[in-house]
Short mmCIF file of C-alpha atoms in Angstrom, two decimals:
data_model
loop_
_atom_site.label_atom_id
_atom_site.label_comp_id
_atom_site.label_asym_id
_atom_site.label_seq_id
_atom_site.Cartn_x
_atom_site.Cartn_y
_atom_site.Cartn_z
CA UNK A 1 4.48 10.73 23.04
CA UNK A 2 8.29 10.20 23.25
CA UNK A 3 10.42 10.73 20.21
CA UNK A 4 10.44 6.69 19.53
CA UNK A 5 6.75 6.38 19.94
CA UNK A 6 5.87 9.56 17.28
CA UNK A 7 8.74 7.41 15.00
CA UNK A 8 6.93 4.33 15.38
CA UNK A 9 3.73 6.50 14.48
CA UNK A 10 5.04 8.24 11.17
CA UNK A 11 6.14 4.60 10.69
CA UNK A 12 2.52 2.96 10.51
CA UNK A 13 1.71 5.72 7.77
CA UNK A 14 4.58 4.36 5.87
CA UNK A 15 2.82 0.94 5.62
CA UNK A 16 -0.46 2.65 4.24
CA UNK A 17 1.07 4.15 1.74
CA UNK A 18 0.30 3.16 -1.81
CA UNK A 19 -3.17 2.27 -0.21
CA UNK A 20 -7.07 3.21 -0.13
CA UNK A 21 -8.56 4.43 3.48
CA UNK A 22 -12.29 3.56 3.01
CA UNK A 23 -14.81 5.39 5.35
CA UNK A 24 -17.18 2.79 6.71
CA UNK A 25 -19.99 2.76 8.89
CA UNK A 26 -20.95 -1.03 10.16
CA UNK A 27 -18.90 -3.66 10.34
CA UNK A 28 -20.33 -5.32 7.38
CA UNK A 29 -19.58 -2.35 5.39
CA UNK A 30 -16.04 -2.64 7.12
CA UNK A 31 -15.92 -6.17 5.80
CA UNK A 32 -16.75 -5.45 2.32
CA UNK A 33 -13.72 -2.48 2.45
CA UNK A 34 -11.26 -4.86 3.55
CA UNK A 35 -11.95 -7.72 1.12
CA UNK A 36 -12.24 -5.27 -1.56
CA UNK A 37 -7.82 -4.32 -0.76
CA UNK A 38 -8.43 -1.17 1.98
CA UNK A 39 -5.49 -0.71 3.72
CA UNK A 40 -7.29 0.52 6.51
CA UNK A 41 -10.63 1.61 7.60
CA UNK A 42 -12.44 5.01 8.93
CA UNK A 43 -15.04 4.48 11.08
CA UNK A 44 -17.80 6.56 11.52
CA UNK A 45 -21.41 7.08 12.18
CA UNK A 46 -22.65 8.95 9.21
CA UNK A 47 -19.92 9.69 6.05
CA UNK A 48 -19.81 13.19 5.37
CA UNK A 49 -22.16 13.32 2.60
CA UNK A 50 -24.64 12.17 5.14
CA UNK A 51 -23.82 14.57 7.74
CA UNK A 52 -23.65 17.19 4.53
CA UNK A 53 -27.26 16.30 4.23
CA UNK A 54 -28.00 15.70 8.01
CA UNK A 55 -26.71 19.44 9.25
CA UNK A 56 -26.61 20.09 12.74
CA UNK A 57 -23.46 19.26 15.21
CA UNK A 58 -21.87 16.11 13.87
CA UNK A 59 -19.44 14.46 16.70
CA UNK A 60 -17.39 11.77 17.28
CA UNK A 61 -18.80 8.33 16.94
CA UNK A 62 -20.20 5.90 19.60
CA UNK A 63 -17.22 4.17 20.70
CA UNK A 64 -19.15 0.80 20.88
CA UNK A 65 -20.13 1.34 17.18
CA UNK A 66 -15.82 2.00 16.52
CA UNK A 67 -15.20 -1.72 18.45
CA UNK A 68 -17.85 -3.16 16.82
CA UNK A 69 -15.38 -1.94 13.33
CA UNK A 70 -12.55 -3.01 15.26
CA UNK A 71 -14.02 -7.17 15.43
CA UNK A 72 -14.61 -7.15 12.34
CA UNK A 73 -11.18 -6.29 10.48
CA UNK A 74 -7.84 -7.32 10.65
CA UNK A 75 -6.48 -3.59 8.79
CA UNK A 76 -5.75 -0.69 10.82
CA UNK A 77 -9.10 1.34 12.19
CA UNK A 78 -8.99 5.15 11.93
CA UNK A 79 -11.64 7.26 13.61
CA UNK A 80 -12.86 11.20 13.63
CA UNK A 81 -12.58 13.53 16.75
CA UNK A 82 -13.80 17.36 16.12
CA UNK A 83 -11.05 19.66 15.84
CA UNK A 84 -9.43 20.64 18.82
CA UNK A 85 -11.96 18.10 20.99
CA UNK A 86 -9.08 16.40 23.17
CA UNK A 87 -11.56 14.29 25.35
CA UNK A 88 -13.12 12.64 22.56
CA UNK A 89 -9.62 12.45 21.37
CA UNK A 90 -8.55 10.70 25.20
CA UNK A 91 -12.09 8.24 24.30
CA UNK A 92 -10.61 6.93 21.01
CA UNK A 93 -7.53 6.23 22.47
CA UNK A 94 -8.72 4.52 25.27
CA UNK A 95 -10.30 1.83 22.97
CA UNK A 96 -6.96 1.30 21.15
CA UNK A 97 -7.89 3.16 18.02
CA UNK A 98 -4.66 2.84 15.61
CA UNK A 99 -5.08 6.29 13.99
CA UNK A 100 -7.53 9.24 15.54
CA UNK A 101 -8.11 11.74 12.37
CA UNK A 102 -8.50 15.00 13.99
CA UNK A 103 -11.37 16.14 10.92
CA UNK A 104 -12.88 19.41 9.92
CA UNK A 105 -15.64 17.06 8.76
CA UNK A 106 -17.02 17.05 12.01
CA UNK A 107 -18.08 19.89 13.74
CA UNK A 108 -15.01 21.94 15.43
CA UNK A 109 -14.96 21.81 19.15
CA UNK A 110 -12.16 25.08 19.34
CA UNK A 111 -12.21 27.52 16.74
CA UNK A 112 -8.50 28.65 18.25
CA UNK A 113 -6.53 25.64 19.60
CA UNK A 114 -5.83 22.31 18.04
CA UNK A 115 -5.54 19.09 20.19
CA UNK A 116 -1.71 19.41 21.77
CA UNK A 117 -1.37 15.46 19.75
CA UNK A 118 2.01 15.24 21.26
CA UNK A 119 0.59 14.56 24.30
CA UNK A 120 -1.45 11.46 23.43
CA UNK A 121 0.59 8.35 22.48
CA UNK A 122 -1.81 7.18 19.53
CA UNK A 123 -1.13 8.63 16.17
CA UNK A 124 -3.42 11.74 14.66
CA UNK A 125 -3.43 12.25 10.70
CA UNK A 126 -4.99 16.12 10.18
CA UNK A 127 -6.15 17.54 6.69
CA UNK A 128 -4.72 20.45 5.26
CA UNK A 129 -4.73 22.71 2.68
CA UNK A 130 -1.28 24.03 2.16
CA UNK A 131 2.11 23.43 3.51
CA UNK A 132 1.67 26.05 6.66
CA UNK A 133 -0.94 24.06 7.87
CA UNK A 134 0.18 20.63 7.28
CA UNK A 135 3.68 21.91 9.17
CA UNK A 136 1.35 23.33 11.65
CA UNK A 137 -0.20 20.25 12.24
CA UNK A 138 3.02 18.35 12.02
CA UNK A 139 4.52 20.69 14.75
CA UNK A 140 1.24 19.84 17.06
CA UNK A 141 2.37 15.99 16.67
CA UNK A 142 0.58 14.99 13.63
CA UNK A 143 2.04 11.86 12.26
CA UNK A 144 0.29 12.05 8.84
CA UNK A 145 -1.31 14.50 6.57
CA UNK A 146 -4.10 14.12 4.15
CA UNK A 147 -5.43 17.20 1.99
CA UNK A 148 -8.84 18.94 2.94
CA UNK A 149 -10.55 18.39 -0.57
CA UNK A 150 -14.37 18.99 0.01
CA UNK A 151 -15.55 16.28 1.91
CA UNK A 152 -19.00 14.68 0.63
CA UNK A 153 -19.03 16.37 -2.13
CA UNK A 154 -18.07 13.82 -4.76
CA UNK A 155 -15.85 16.56 -5.91
CA UNK A 156 -12.58 16.70 -6.83
CA UNK A 157 -11.42 20.04 -7.57
CA UNK A 158 -10.77 20.95 -4.05
CA UNK A 159 -8.45 18.33 -3.13
CA UNK A 160 -6.48 18.82 -6.35
CA UNK A 161 -6.43 22.30 -5.41
CA UNK A 162 -5.05 21.21 -2.01
CA UNK A 163 -2.30 19.17 -3.07
CA UNK A 164 -0.98 21.03 -6.09
CA UNK A 165 -0.46 24.57 -3.87
CA UNK A 166 1.07 22.21 -1.55
CA UNK A 167 3.48 20.54 -4.19
CA UNK A 168 4.02 24.04 -5.42
CA UNK A 169 4.80 25.69 -2.19
CA UNK A 170 7.41 22.59 -1.55
CA UNK A 171 9.13 23.40 -4.59
CA UNK A 172 9.44 26.81 -4.29
CA UNK A 173 11.08 26.30 -0.99
CA UNK A 174 13.68 23.85 -1.96
CA UNK A 175 14.74 26.14 -4.62
CA UNK A 176 15.26 29.11 -1.90
CA UNK A 177 18.51 29.96 -0.82
CA UNK A 178 19.31 29.00 2.83
CA UNK A 179 19.02 32.54 4.16
CA UNK A 180 15.57 33.37 2.66
CA UNK A 181 14.49 30.10 5.24
CA UNK A 182 14.22 32.23 7.86
CA UNK A 183 11.85 34.34 6.47
CA UNK A 184 9.42 31.66 5.11
CA UNK A 185 9.26 30.23 8.85
CA UNK A 186 7.59 33.28 9.30
CA UNK A 187 5.54 33.89 6.40
CA UNK A 188 3.88 30.13 7.24
CA UNK A 189 4.06 30.63 10.86
CA UNK A 190 6.02 27.50 11.75
CA UNK A 191 9.04 26.73 13.10
CA UNK A 192 12.14 27.18 11.20
CA UNK A 193 13.36 23.46 11.89
CA UNK A 194 10.34 22.08 9.98
CA UNK A 195 10.65 24.43 6.30
CA UNK A 196 14.45 23.48 6.29
CA UNK A 197 13.47 20.00 6.48
CA UNK A 198 11.15 20.66 3.65
CA UNK A 199 14.28 22.85 1.81
CA UNK A 200 16.54 19.77 2.24
CA UNK A 201 14.11 16.97 1.36
CA UNK A 202 11.39 18.40 -0.92
CA UNK A 203 8.88 16.55 1.00
CA UNK A 204 6.91 16.61 3.89
CA UNK A 205 8.29 14.97 7.24
CA UNK A 206 5.39 12.79 7.41
CA UNK A 207 3.23 10.56 4.76
CA UNK A 208 0.58 12.86 2.23
CA UNK A 209 -2.30 11.17 1.56
CA UNK A 210 -5.35 12.70 -0.93
CA UNK A 211 -8.67 13.24 0.70
CA UNK A 212 -11.97 15.25 0.26
CA UNK A 213 -13.94 14.62 -2.95
CA UNK A 214 -12.36 11.27 -4.45
CA UNK A 215 -15.31 9.19 -6.28
CA UNK A 216 -13.63 7.25 -8.87
CA UNK A 217 -10.54 5.15 -9.64
CA UNK A 218 -9.86 7.86 -12.04
CA UNK A 219 -9.97 10.83 -9.61
CA UNK A 220 -7.58 8.39 -6.97
CA UNK A 221 -5.35 7.73 -10.02
CA UNK A 222 -5.28 11.82 -10.49
CA UNK A 223 -4.37 12.85 -6.89
CA UNK A 224 -1.61 9.95 -6.93
CA UNK A 225 -0.02 11.46 -10.66
CA UNK A 226 -0.07 14.78 -8.61
CA UNK A 227 2.14 13.59 -5.89
CA UNK A 228 -0.18 11.76 -3.27
CA UNK A 229 1.31 8.77 -1.45
CA UNK A 230 -2.60 7.26 -0.99
CA UNK A 231 -5.85 8.15 -1.13
CA UNK A 232 -9.10 8.11 1.62
CA UNK A 233 -12.35 7.69 0.07
CA UNK A 234 -15.25 9.10 1.93
CA UNK A 235 -18.80 9.14 0.97
CA UNK A 236 -17.61 7.82 -2.64
CA UNK A 237 -17.67 4.21 -2.13
CA UNK A 238 -20.85 3.61 -0.07
CA UNK A 239 -22.89 6.26 -1.41
CA UNK A 240 -22.05 4.55 -4.97
CA UNK A 241 -24.35 2.27 -7.26
CA UNK A 242 -21.68 -0.75 -6.57
CA UNK A 243 -19.45 -0.05 -3.28
CA UNK A 244 -17.59 -3.51 -3.39
CA UNK A 245 -16.76 -3.00 -7.25
CA UNK A 246 -16.19 0.58 -6.87
CA UNK A 247 -13.69 0.29 -4.08
CA UNK A 248 -11.61 -2.73 -5.61
CA UNK A 249 -11.20 -0.90 -8.86
CA UNK A 250 -10.14 2.47 -6.62
CA UNK A 251 -7.71 0.05 -5.10
CA UNK A 252 -6.17 -1.19 -8.37
CA UNK A 253 -6.14 2.28 -10.03
CA UNK A 254 -4.10 3.75 -7.03
CA UNK A 255 -1.56 0.57 -7.18
CA UNK A 256 -1.00 1.22 -11.14
CA UNK A 257 -2.23 4.84 -11.15
CA UNK A 258 0.19 5.54 -13.78
CA UNK A 259 -0.63 2.74 -16.27
CA UNK A 260 -3.79 4.03 -18.68
CA UNK A 261 -4.51 0.40 -19.38
CA UNK A 262 -5.42 -0.54 -16.25
CA UNK A 263 -7.27 2.61 -15.22
CA UNK A 264 -8.98 2.19 -18.62
CA UNK A 265 -10.24 -1.46 -17.51
CA UNK A 266 -10.98 -0.70 -13.93
CA UNK A 267 -12.89 2.22 -14.79
CA UNK A 268 -15.64 0.17 -16.81
CA UNK A 269 -18.54 -0.85 -15.80
CA UNK A 270 -19.26 0.58 -12.32
CA UNK A 271 -22.60 1.38 -11.92
CA UNK A 272 -23.42 4.57 -10.81
CA UNK A 273 -20.72 7.18 -9.39
CA UNK A 274 -21.91 9.05 -6.13
CA UNK A 275 -24.16 11.97 -6.99
CA UNK A 276 -21.86 14.96 -6.61
CA UNK A 277 -22.33 18.03 -5.78
CA UNK A 278 -20.22 21.52 -6.50
CA UNK A 279 -18.61 23.40 -3.69
CA UNK A 280 -20.43 26.60 -5.15
CA UNK A 281 -23.56 24.62 -4.51
CA UNK A 282 -22.76 24.14 -0.65
CA UNK A 283 -23.47 26.10 2.14
CA UNK A 284 -21.01 24.38 4.71
CA UNK A 285 -17.53 24.81 3.68
CA UNK A 286 -15.61 22.17 6.05
CA UNK A 287 -12.17 23.03 4.40
CA UNK A 288 -12.58 26.08 6.13
CA UNK A 289 -12.00 24.77 9.19
CA UNK A 290 -9.34 24.76 11.28
CA UNK A 291 -5.73 26.85 10.12
CA UNK B 1 25.31 -6.08 -11.91
CA UNK B 2 22.73 -7.62 -9.14
CA UNK B 3 19.28 -6.27 -9.50
CA UNK B 4 16.48 -6.29 -6.83
CA UNK B 5 13.21 -6.48 -7.66
CA UNK B 6 10.34 -4.78 -4.51
CA UNK B 7 6.71 -6.30 -4.67
CA UNK B 8 5.22 -2.12 -5.28
CA UNK B 9 1.57 -3.48 -5.22
CA UNK B 10 1.44 -1.28 -1.07
CA UNK B 11 2.97 -0.55 1.54
CA UNK B 12 6.81 0.81 2.60
CA UNK B 13 8.22 -0.73 -0.51
CA UNK B 14 10.37 2.66 -1.43
CA UNK B 15 11.86 2.40 2.01
CA UNK B 16 13.59 -0.96 0.62
CA UNK B 17 14.37 0.49 -2.84
CA UNK B 18 16.35 3.22 -0.46
CA UNK B 19 17.90 0.98 1.28
CA UNK B 20 19.54 -0.94 -1.63
CA UNK B 21 20.10 2.20 -3.79
CA UNK B 22 23.06 2.80 -0.51
CA UNK B 23 23.72 -0.48 -1.03
CA UNK B 24 24.61 0.90 -4.87
CA UNK B 25 22.39 -1.95 -5.90
CA UNK B 26 19.82 -1.43 -8.79
CA UNK B 27 15.99 -1.67 -7.98
CA UNK B 28 12.83 -2.16 -9.67
CA UNK B 29 8.82 -2.25 -8.89
CA UNK B 30 6.57 -5.18 -9.69
CA UNK B 31 3.34 -3.73 -10.00
CA UNK B 32 1.88 -5.89 -12.66
CA UNK B 33 2.95 -9.23 -14.68
CA UNK B 34 4.72 -7.32 -17.49
CA UNK B 35 6.98 -6.03 -14.60
CA UNK B 36 8.17 -9.97 -14.13
CA UNK B 37 9.83 -10.40 -17.91
CA UNK B 38 12.82 -7.21 -16.66
CA UNK B 39 15.61 -9.95 -15.28
CA UNK B 40 16.40 -9.26 -11.22
CA UNK B 41 18.06 -11.72 -8.84
CA UNK B 42 16.16 -11.39 -5.94
CA UNK B 43 13.03 -10.13 -4.47
CA UNK B 44 11.53 -8.32 -1.82
CA UNK B 45 8.26 -8.75 -0.05
CA UNK B 46 7.84 -5.45 1.63
CA UNK B 47 5.27 -4.07 4.65
CA UNK B 48 2.47 -2.99 4.38
CA UNK B 49 -0.92 -5.00 4.49
CA UNK B 50 -0.77 -8.44 4.12
CA UNK B 51 -4.44 -8.20 2.80
CA UNK B 52 -4.22 -5.87 0.60
CA UNK B 53 -0.98 -7.39 -0.93
CA UNK B 54 -2.21 -10.42 -0.97
CA UNK B 55 -5.38 -9.98 -3.10
CA UNK B 56 -3.77 -7.47 -5.57
CA UNK B 57 -1.32 -10.57 -5.90
CA UNK B 58 -4.53 -12.37 -7.20
CA UNK B 59 -6.59 -9.87 -9.18
CA UNK B 60 -3.01 -9.08 -11.16
CA UNK B 61 -2.03 -12.40 -11.70
CA UNK B 62 1.20 -12.22 -10.17
CA UNK B 63 0.73 -14.62 -7.66
CA UNK B 64 1.61 -17.76 -9.09
CA UNK B 65 4.43 -16.80 -11.15
CA UNK B 66 6.15 -15.36 -8.61
CA UNK B 67 5.24 -18.57 -6.32
CA UNK B 68 6.65 -20.57 -8.87
CA UNK B 69 10.43 -18.03 -8.89
CA UNK B 70 10.47 -18.60 -4.72
CA UNK B 71 9.87 -22.27 -4.98
CA UNK B 72 12.58 -22.71 -7.90
CA UNK B 73 15.23 -20.79 -5.24
CA UNK B 74 14.87 -17.20 -6.12
CA UNK B 75 16.35 -15.36 -2.70
CA UNK B 76 13.35 -13.34 -0.73
CA UNK B 77 13.68 -11.00 1.63
CA UNK B 78 10.29 -10.33 3.42
CA UNK B 79 9.36 -8.18 6.68
CA UNK B 80 6.17 -7.81 8.39
CA UNK B 81 3.31 -8.02 5.56
CA UNK B 82 5.72 -10.10 3.43
CA UNK B 83 6.12 -12.40 6.40
CA UNK B 84 2.64 -13.28 6.41
CA UNK B 85 2.13 -13.68 2.63
CA UNK B 86 4.96 -16.36 2.98
CA UNK B 87 3.64 -18.32 5.72
CA UNK B 88 2.44 -21.31 5.24
CA UNK B 89 -0.26 -21.30 8.32
CA UNK B 90 -1.57 -18.39 10.24
CA UNK B 91 -2.78 -18.26 13.55
CA UNK B 92 -6.82 -17.71 13.67
CA UNK B 93 -6.90 -17.03 9.67
CA UNK B 94 -7.86 -19.90 7.54
CA UNK B 95 -6.23 -17.58 4.95
CA UNK B 96 -2.80 -19.04 2.89
CA UNK B 97 -0.53 -16.72 0.47
CA UNK B 98 2.35 -18.37 -0.36
CA UNK B 99 2.79 -20.70 1.92
CA UNK B 100 6.35 -21.65 1.15
CA UNK B 101 7.96 -20.51 4.38
CA UNK B 102 7.85 -23.76 7.14
CA UNK B 103 6.31 -21.31 9.92
CA UNK B 104 2.85 -20.09 11.70
CA UNK B 105 2.43 -16.83 12.24
CA UNK B 106 0.43 -14.93 14.16
CA UNK B 107 -0.73 -11.39 12.55
CA UNK B 108 -1.14 -8.04 15.01
CA UNK B 109 0.49 -10.68 17.78
CA UNK B 110 1.48 -7.62 19.51
CA UNK B 111 -1.94 -5.41 19.73
CA UNK B 112 -2.73 -2.59 17.58
CA UNK B 113 -0.61 0.52 16.67
CA UNK B 114 -0.67 1.09 20.97
CA UNK B 115 1.65 -2.09 20.98
CA UNK B 116 4.20 -0.93 18.30
CA UNK B 117 7.41 -0.86 19.76
CA UNK B 118 11.36 -0.46 19.06
CA UNK B 119 14.34 -2.53 19.94
CA UNK B 120 17.61 -3.32 19.39
CA UNK B 121 18.81 -7.04 19.34
CA UNK B 122 20.79 -9.94 17.74
CA UNK B 123 19.69 -11.43 14.28
CA UNK B 124 22.00 -14.02 12.83
CA UNK B 125 25.67 -13.07 12.80
CA UNK B 126 24.55 -9.49 13.27
CA UNK B 127 24.17 -7.87 16.59
CA UNK B 128 22.41 -4.99 17.81
CA UNK B 129 20.24 -3.98 14.67
CA UNK B 130 17.37 -1.34 15.57
CA UNK B 131 14.03 -3.16 14.89
CA UNK B 132 11.17 -1.50 14.48
CA UNK B 133 7.49 -3.41 15.03
CA UNK B 134 4.79 -1.90 13.79
CA UNK B 135 1.34 -3.78 14.15
CA UNK B 136 3.66 -6.47 14.09
CA UNK B 137 3.25 -10.54 13.25
CA UNK B 138 5.72 -13.12 15.35
CA UNK B 139 6.29 -16.65 14.76
CA UNK B 140 4.47 -18.86 16.62
CA UNK B 141 6.24 -22.26 15.63
CA UNK B 142 8.50 -23.15 12.35
CA UNK B 143 9.95 -26.38 11.02
CA UNK B 144 13.77 -27.89 12.13
CA UNK B 145 15.15 -27.08 8.80
CA UNK B 146 13.76 -23.43 9.89
CA UNK B 147 17.34 -21.31 11.01
CA UNK B 148 15.88 -18.95 13.85
CA UNK B 149 17.62 -16.06 13.54
CA UNK B 150 16.26 -13.68 15.69
CA UNK B 151 13.97 -13.48 19.25
CA UNK B 152 12.48 -10.82 21.54
CA UNK B 153 10.90 -11.88 24.53
CA UNK B 154 11.07 -15.33 23.55
CA UNK B 155 8.99 -14.97 20.35
CA UNK B 156 10.56 -15.66 16.91
CA UNK B 157 11.05 -12.26 14.88
CA UNK B 158 13.36 -13.13 12.14
CA UNK B 159 14.15 -17.10 10.42
CA UNK B 160 15.69 -18.30 7.12
CA UNK B 161 14.99 -21.28 5.21
CA UNK B 162 17.42 -21.81 2.47
CA UNK B 163 16.35 -18.92 -0.17
CA UNK B 164 13.66 -17.09 1.79
CA UNK B 165 14.42 -14.75 5.29
CA UNK B 166 11.77 -13.34 6.97
CA UNK B 167 11.59 -10.42 9.52
CA UNK B 168 8.65 -9.19 11.88
CA UNK B 169 10.34 -6.46 12.40
CA UNK B 170 11.08 -3.27 9.66
CA UNK B 171 15.02 -2.61 8.60
CA UNK B 172 14.54 -0.65 6.03
CA UNK B 173 13.03 1.44 8.13
CA UNK B 174 16.32 2.87 9.59
CA UNK B 175 19.81 3.89 8.22
CA UNK B 176 21.41 0.79 9.22
CA UNK B 177 21.63 -1.20 6.72
CA UNK B 178 23.56 -4.61 7.47
CA UNK B 179 20.68 -6.41 7.42
CA UNK B 180 20.19 -5.62 3.09
CA UNK B 181 23.75 -6.09 3.17
CA UNK B 182 23.65 -9.43 4.79
CA UNK B 183 20.89 -10.80 2.30
CA UNK B 184 22.61 -10.09 -0.65
CA UNK B 185 25.97 -11.26 0.59
CA UNK B 186 24.62 -14.24 2.10
CA UNK B 187 21.51 -15.13 0.01
CA UNK B 188 22.09 -13.56 -3.62
CA UNK B 189 25.79 -13.36 -4.48
CA UNK B 190 26.17 -16.81 -2.91
CA UNK B 191 28.50 -18.73 -6.27
CA UNK B 192 26.39 -21.11 -6.62
CA UNK B 193 23.29 -18.88 -7.45
CA UNK B 194 25.39 -16.64 -10.04
CA UNK B 195 26.24 -20.15 -11.72
CA UNK B 196 22.41 -20.44 -12.45
#
């Protein structure tokens, strides 16, 4: 990937800002998501809640299934590959996916190395729990970051934790003296230049979305008020009672995230939210995959 | 003091605000109907997803008042998704949003993200403008009274029709502010506009 291509890939994430990216498993769901106002869809065979329930090894989706979704909608289509599985990423690039999510939701294929994302032309989004993880993924070529949260739980606590931690670390970096940055770069295990960028600009060099456990319009607005630039909703929509209505409500909540009247209005009559599970109740902690 | 409103429903609106800020112009965000009550001299329709923005324009009851303002001569600068919102006709898509620009636009005309590209080109009187095309549309055809400002490989990528400036590409993503300045000087600050 050339510097210019990387720039264009970061730019696409900028176009997604203020939007909601929704997990879909069929062309019909993709249509519902697009009509509800999703700014992109994540095509996958099983949403995280079902991956959790099914157990076993979870892999990249069938390319044909992804193609079906690409044909169904005009908005960008993303798909997931396993952490470190660069061949799955090559396959996704071959079918001209708009964004690859190197995702902890799937079973990791490599417990040491992430994908060298600079070797690809197609952009990548990666999950992170703190500033160090985010900057390491960016160094590897990620053009967009999202919090990991804890996928498939409908519990927003981990996403909140991750975003708050990232923001606190960014604020700390901004307030540092210039000569303290070298030590921070060492502690975070990231290049000095990235630390310097955050110190100067007070933000990541790429767009940062919230993900993992967002289930209600209020959850989405919470993440936005905490500083996320957009929101991924995985299981929260199509595991709920009225997906179309909930999807629309979350889109509106993200656009007017600080207007409490709008938030109150869109939170009404959404039917049943996905049945959540607490992180303490689950055996499989996805956020710990890939550091 | 000139004030530019930026439609801030979804997409890269902050980048346009930064561009105008660089030029010393105040901006305000349009997110809901009440925001239209504040005075402003021009409107930006930013890049993003046109389906999302179009839907939210309707849901938030912004569509009719904004369309009326455009028809009444409010200067508009539209980039990418904004061009799609203005177009009178879309290729292979029955949807029409504002429909105030006499042009036929092809969405995702260069394909998916792998087709996104950067180039430099002339735009109206401006030369060597850096242009980022992100899953960009182009203008397949436009009415005779629409002025073509820029073309790339034979396809129209920027036009002006009276108060509407519409671009396939994103000048707001790059530090070059000449196109924003052109919009302010040629389309917003015209003496007849100030007199109104």
